Every structure is written in C-alpha cells, then in structure tokens.
Amino acid sequence: MEERCISAENLQETGFSYTLSLINGKYKMPILYTLMEFGIVRFNALKKYIGSISYKTLSATLKELERDQLVRRQEYPQIPPKVEYSLTERGRSLIPILDTMCAWGDDHRL
C-alpha cells in the first residue's frame, strides 16, 4: 500500500470539502436541523424557532440552500403569501449525518 504525502494532496478536492461548502455558514446547519425535525416549515416559524437570525440573513441562507438543492421552497398563490420550506431528497440524505451529530452532542455535552 502506497503511503500518502500531504504535500501531494489538496483538501479542496475532497468530498469533505465539498460537503462543508454546502453546509458551512452560521445558520445553515440550524435550518437543516429544523427542517429535519419538523418537516415542512413556514418562513416566520423558522425565524421564530432559530431566534437570533435576521429576516435578511434567513432569506439569503434559504436561497443558498435552495440553490444547492438541499431545501425546497413551495410558494402558494394567495394573499397574504404563503411560503413553506422542506428538505429535498438531497437534503434528506444529510439526515444520518445530522442524527449522528445530535447523538454525539447528547453524549458529550458538558
């Protein structure tokens, strides 16, 4: 077996780096966790549940997650406007990772 040398490697070319590029950000993981736990969630409910996030940041972060095909936005043509968010199939594929992180946190909470 050939030994790998760090000087010949590039972190940006790893699956880890790609995954991190999708979920990195102050609020992406809390949004994904919320959608994992509650399924379909409206914008204001997300804002209230997360608490410390501004409307502008929540909107921008949801757009990024939608662009990366992790979150689905469903808009209903009514007044007032009704918009719901949920995980896509691709987003749901992160659930085992999120579950593992939750279990780790429960086991190692100080």
PDB file of N, CA, C and O in Angstrom, residues 26-53:
ATOM      1  N   LYS A  26     -23.081  30.123   9.411  1.00  0.00           N
ATOM      2  CA  LYS A  26     -23.586  30.212  10.779  1.00  0.00           C
ATOM      3  C   LYS A  26     -24.962  29.579  10.962  1.00  0.00           C
ATOM      4  O   LYS A  26     -25.241  28.966  11.986  1.00  0.00           O
ATOM      5  N   TYR A  27     -25.834  29.700   9.958  1.00  0.00           N
ATOM      6  CA  TYR A  27     -27.211  29.262  10.142  1.00  0.00           C
ATOM      7  C   TYR A  27     -27.644  28.096   9.260  1.00  0.00           C
ATOM      8  O   TYR A  27     -28.771  27.631   9.396  1.00  0.00           O
ATOM      9  N   LYS A  28     -26.795  27.612   8.388  1.00  0.00           N
ATOM     10  CA  LYS A  28     -27.220  26.523   7.503  1.00  0.00           C
ATOM     11  C   LYS A  28     -27.561  25.256   8.274  1.00  0.00           C
ATOM     12  O   LYS A  28     -28.595  24.636   8.037  1.00  0.00           O
ATOM     13  N   MET A  29     -26.706  24.877   9.183  1.00  0.00           N
ATOM     14  CA  MET A  29     -26.980  23.659   9.952  1.00  0.00           C
ATOM     15  C   MET A  29     -28.217  23.803  10.834  1.00  0.00           C
ATOM     16  O   MET A  29     -29.039  22.889  10.881  1.00  0.00           O
ATOM     17  N   PRO A  30     -28.420  24.938  11.531  1.00  0.00           N
ATOM     18  CA  PRO A  30     -29.670  25.073  12.293  1.00  0.00           C
ATOM     19  C   PRO A  30     -30.917  25.007  11.410  1.00  0.00           C
ATOM     20  O   PRO A  30     -31.929  24.428  11.810  1.00  0.00           O
ATOM     21  N   ILE A  31     -30.859  25.571  10.209  1.00  0.00           N
ATOM     22  CA  ILE A  31     -32.003  25.495   9.296  1.00  0.00           C
ATOM     23  C   ILE A  31     -32.236  24.060   8.864  1.00  0.00           C
ATOM     24  O   ILE A  31     -33.370  23.561   8.896  1.00  0.00           O
ATOM     25  N   LEU A  32     -31.179  23.360   8.473  1.00  0.00           N
ATOM     26  CA  LEU A  32     -31.315  21.968   8.057  1.00  0.00           C
ATOM     27  C   LEU A  32     -31.837  21.103   9.205  1.00  0.00           C
ATOM     28  O   LEU A  32     -32.708  20.247   9.003  1.00  0.00           O
ATOM     29  N   TYR A  33     -31.338  21.338  10.413  1.00  0.00           N
ATOM     30  CA  TYR A  33     -31.796  20.592  11.581  1.00  0.00           C
ATOM     31  C   TYR A  33     -33.291  20.834  11.824  1.00  0.00           C
ATOM     32  O   TYR A  33     -34.053  19.902  12.069  1.00  0.00           O
ATOM     33  N   THR A  34     -33.701  22.092  11.731  1.00  0.00           N
ATOM     34  CA  THR A  34     -35.104  22.443  11.951  1.00  0.00           C
ATOM     35  C   THR A  34     -36.004  21.751  10.941  1.00  0.00           C
ATOM     36  O   THR A  34     -37.045  21.179  11.299  1.00  0.00           O
ATOM     37  N   LEU A  35     -35.605  21.770   9.674  1.00  0.00           N
ATOM     38  CA  LEU A  35     -36.406  21.115   8.642  1.00  0.00           C
ATOM     39  C   LEU A  35     -36.400  19.604   8.817  1.00  0.00           C
ATOM     40  O   LEU A  35     -37.396  18.938   8.529  1.00  0.00           O
ATOM     41  N   MET A  36     -35.293  19.055   9.305  1.00  0.00           N
ATOM     42  CA  MET A  36     -35.234  17.623   9.578  1.00  0.00           C
ATOM     43  C   MET A  36     -36.225  17.262  10.697  1.00  0.00           C
ATOM     44  O   MET A  36     -36.956  16.284  10.596  1.00  0.00           O
ATOM     45  N   GLU A  37     -36.264  18.073  11.730  1.00  0.00           N
ATOM     46  CA  GLU A  37     -37.100  17.790  12.896  1.00  0.00           C
ATOM     47  C   GLU A  37     -38.587  18.028  12.645  1.00  0.00           C
ATOM     48  O   GLU A  37     -39.425  17.296  13.146  1.00  0.00           O
ATOM     49  N   PHE A  38     -38.920  19.063  11.863  1.00  0.00           N
ATOM     50  CA  PHE A  38     -40.317  19.475  11.739  1.00  0.00           C
ATOM     51  C   PHE A  38     -40.908  19.289  10.350  1.00  0.00           C
ATOM     52  O   PHE A  38     -42.090  19.552  10.156  1.00  0.00           O
ATOM     53  N   GLY A  39     -40.110  18.860   9.378  1.00  0.00           N
ATOM     54  CA  GLY A  39     -40.638  18.577   8.044  1.00  0.00           C
ATOM     55  C   GLY A  39     -40.865  19.824   7.220  1.00  0.00           C
ATOM     56  O   GLY A  39     -39.932  20.414   6.720  1.00  0.00           O
ATOM     57  N   ILE A  40     -42.105  20.247   7.112  1.00  0.00           N
ATOM     58  CA  ILE A  40     -42.473  21.435   6.339  1.00  0.00           C
ATOM     59  C   ILE A  40     -42.641  22.595   7.314  1.00  0.00           C
ATOM     60  O   ILE A  40     -43.409  22.505   8.278  1.00  0.00           O
ATOM     61  N   VAL A  41     -41.900  23.687   7.036  1.00  0.00           N
ATOM     62  CA  VAL A  41     -41.882  24.816   7.965  1.00  0.00           C
ATOM     63  C   VAL A  41     -42.051  26.122   7.189  1.00  0.00           C
ATOM     64  O   VAL A  41     -41.424  26.310   6.145  1.00  0.00           O
ATOM     65  N   ARG A  42     -42.866  27.016   7.717  1.00  0.00           N
ATOM     66  CA  ARG A  42     -43.037  28.327   7.111  1.00  0.00           C
ATOM     67  C   ARG A  42     -41.916  29.266   7.553  1.00  0.00           C
ATOM     68  O   ARG A  42     -41.277  29.047   8.589  1.00  0.00           O
ATOM     69  N   PHE A  43     -41.684  30.307   6.744  1.00  0.00           N
ATOM     70  CA  PHE A  43     -40.575  31.237   6.957  1.00  0.00           C
ATOM     71  C   PHE A  43     -40.584  31.817   8.367  1.00  0.00           C
ATOM     72  O   PHE A  43     -39.572  31.776   9.076  1.00  0.00           O
ATOM     73  N   ASN A  44     -41.721  32.375   8.800  1.00  0.00           N
ATOM     74  CA  ASN A  44     -41.773  33.007  10.120  1.00  0.00           C
ATOM     75  C   ASN A  44     -41.585  32.012  11.258  1.00  0.00           C
ATOM     76  O   ASN A  44     -41.028  32.361  12.303  1.00  0.00           O
ATOM     77  N   ALA A  45     -42.024  30.787  11.059  1.00  0.00           N
ATOM     78  CA  ALA A  45     -41.808  29.752  12.081  1.00  0.00           C
ATOM     79  C   ALA A  45     -40.318  29.424  12.189  1.00  0.00           C
ATOM     80  O   ALA A  45     -39.801  29.233  13.297  1.00  0.00           O
ATOM     81  N   LEU A  46     -39.628  29.355  11.044  1.00  0.00           N
ATOM     82  CA  LEU A  46     -38.173  29.144  11.060  1.00  0.00           C
ATOM     83  C   LEU A  46     -37.492  30.274  11.819  1.00  0.00           C
ATOM     84  O   LEU A  46     -36.625  30.042  12.661  1.00  0.00           O
ATOM     85  N   LYS A  47     -37.874  31.502  11.510  1.00  0.00           N
ATOM     86  CA  LYS A  47     -37.291  32.682  12.152  1.00  0.00           C
ATOM     87  C   LYS A  47     -37.500  32.625  13.654  1.00  0.00           C
ATOM     88  O   LYS A  47     -36.582  32.839  14.440  1.00  0.00           O
ATOM     89  N   LYS A  48     -38.715  32.314  14.062  1.00  0.00           N
ATOM     90  CA  LYS A  48     -39.036  32.263  15.496  1.00  0.00           C
ATOM     91  C   LYS A  48     -38.268  31.138  16.197  1.00  0.00           C
ATOM     92  O   LYS A  48     -37.742  31.318  17.291  1.00  0.00           O
ATOM     93  N   TYR A  49     -38.198  29.977  15.564  1.00  0.00           N
ATOM     94  CA  TYR A  49     -37.543  28.815  16.176  1.00  0.00           C
ATOM     95  C   TYR A  49     -36.042  29.059  16.336  1.00  0.00           C
ATOM     96  O   TYR A  49     -35.465  28.771  17.382  1.00  0.00           O
ATOM     97  N   ILE A  50     -35.394  29.602  15.297  1.00  0.00           N
ATOM     98  CA  ILE A  50     -33.952  29.841  15.357  1.00  0.00           C
ATOM     99  C   ILE A  50     -33.644  31.040  16.249  1.00  0.00           C
ATOM    100  O   ILE A  50     -32.660  31.041  16.981  1.00  0.00           O
ATOM    101  N   GLY A  51     -34.476  32.055  16.190  1.00  0.00           N
ATOM    102  CA  GLY A  51     -34.363  33.172  17.125  1.00  0.00           C
ATOM    103  C   GLY A  51     -33.385  34.266  16.747  1.00  0.00           C
ATOM    104  O   GLY A  51     -33.785  35.367  16.421  1.00  0.00           O
ATOM    105  N   SER A  52     -32.113  33.982  16.761  1.00  0.00           N
ATOM    106  CA  SER A  52     -31.087  35.015  16.624  1.00  0.00           C
ATOM    107  C   SER A  52     -30.803  35.431  15.180  1.00  0.00           C
ATOM    108  O   SER A  52     -29.946  36.267  14.941  1.00  0.00           O
ATOM    109  N   ILE A  53     -31.503  34.902  14.228  1.00  0.00           N
ATOM    110  CA  ILE A  53     -31.247  35.178  12.814  1.00  0.00           C
ATOM    111  C   ILE A  53     -32.139  36.335  12.336  1.00  0.00           C
ATOM    112  O   ILE A  53     -33.308  36.414  12.707  1.00  0.00           O
TER     113      ILE A  53
END
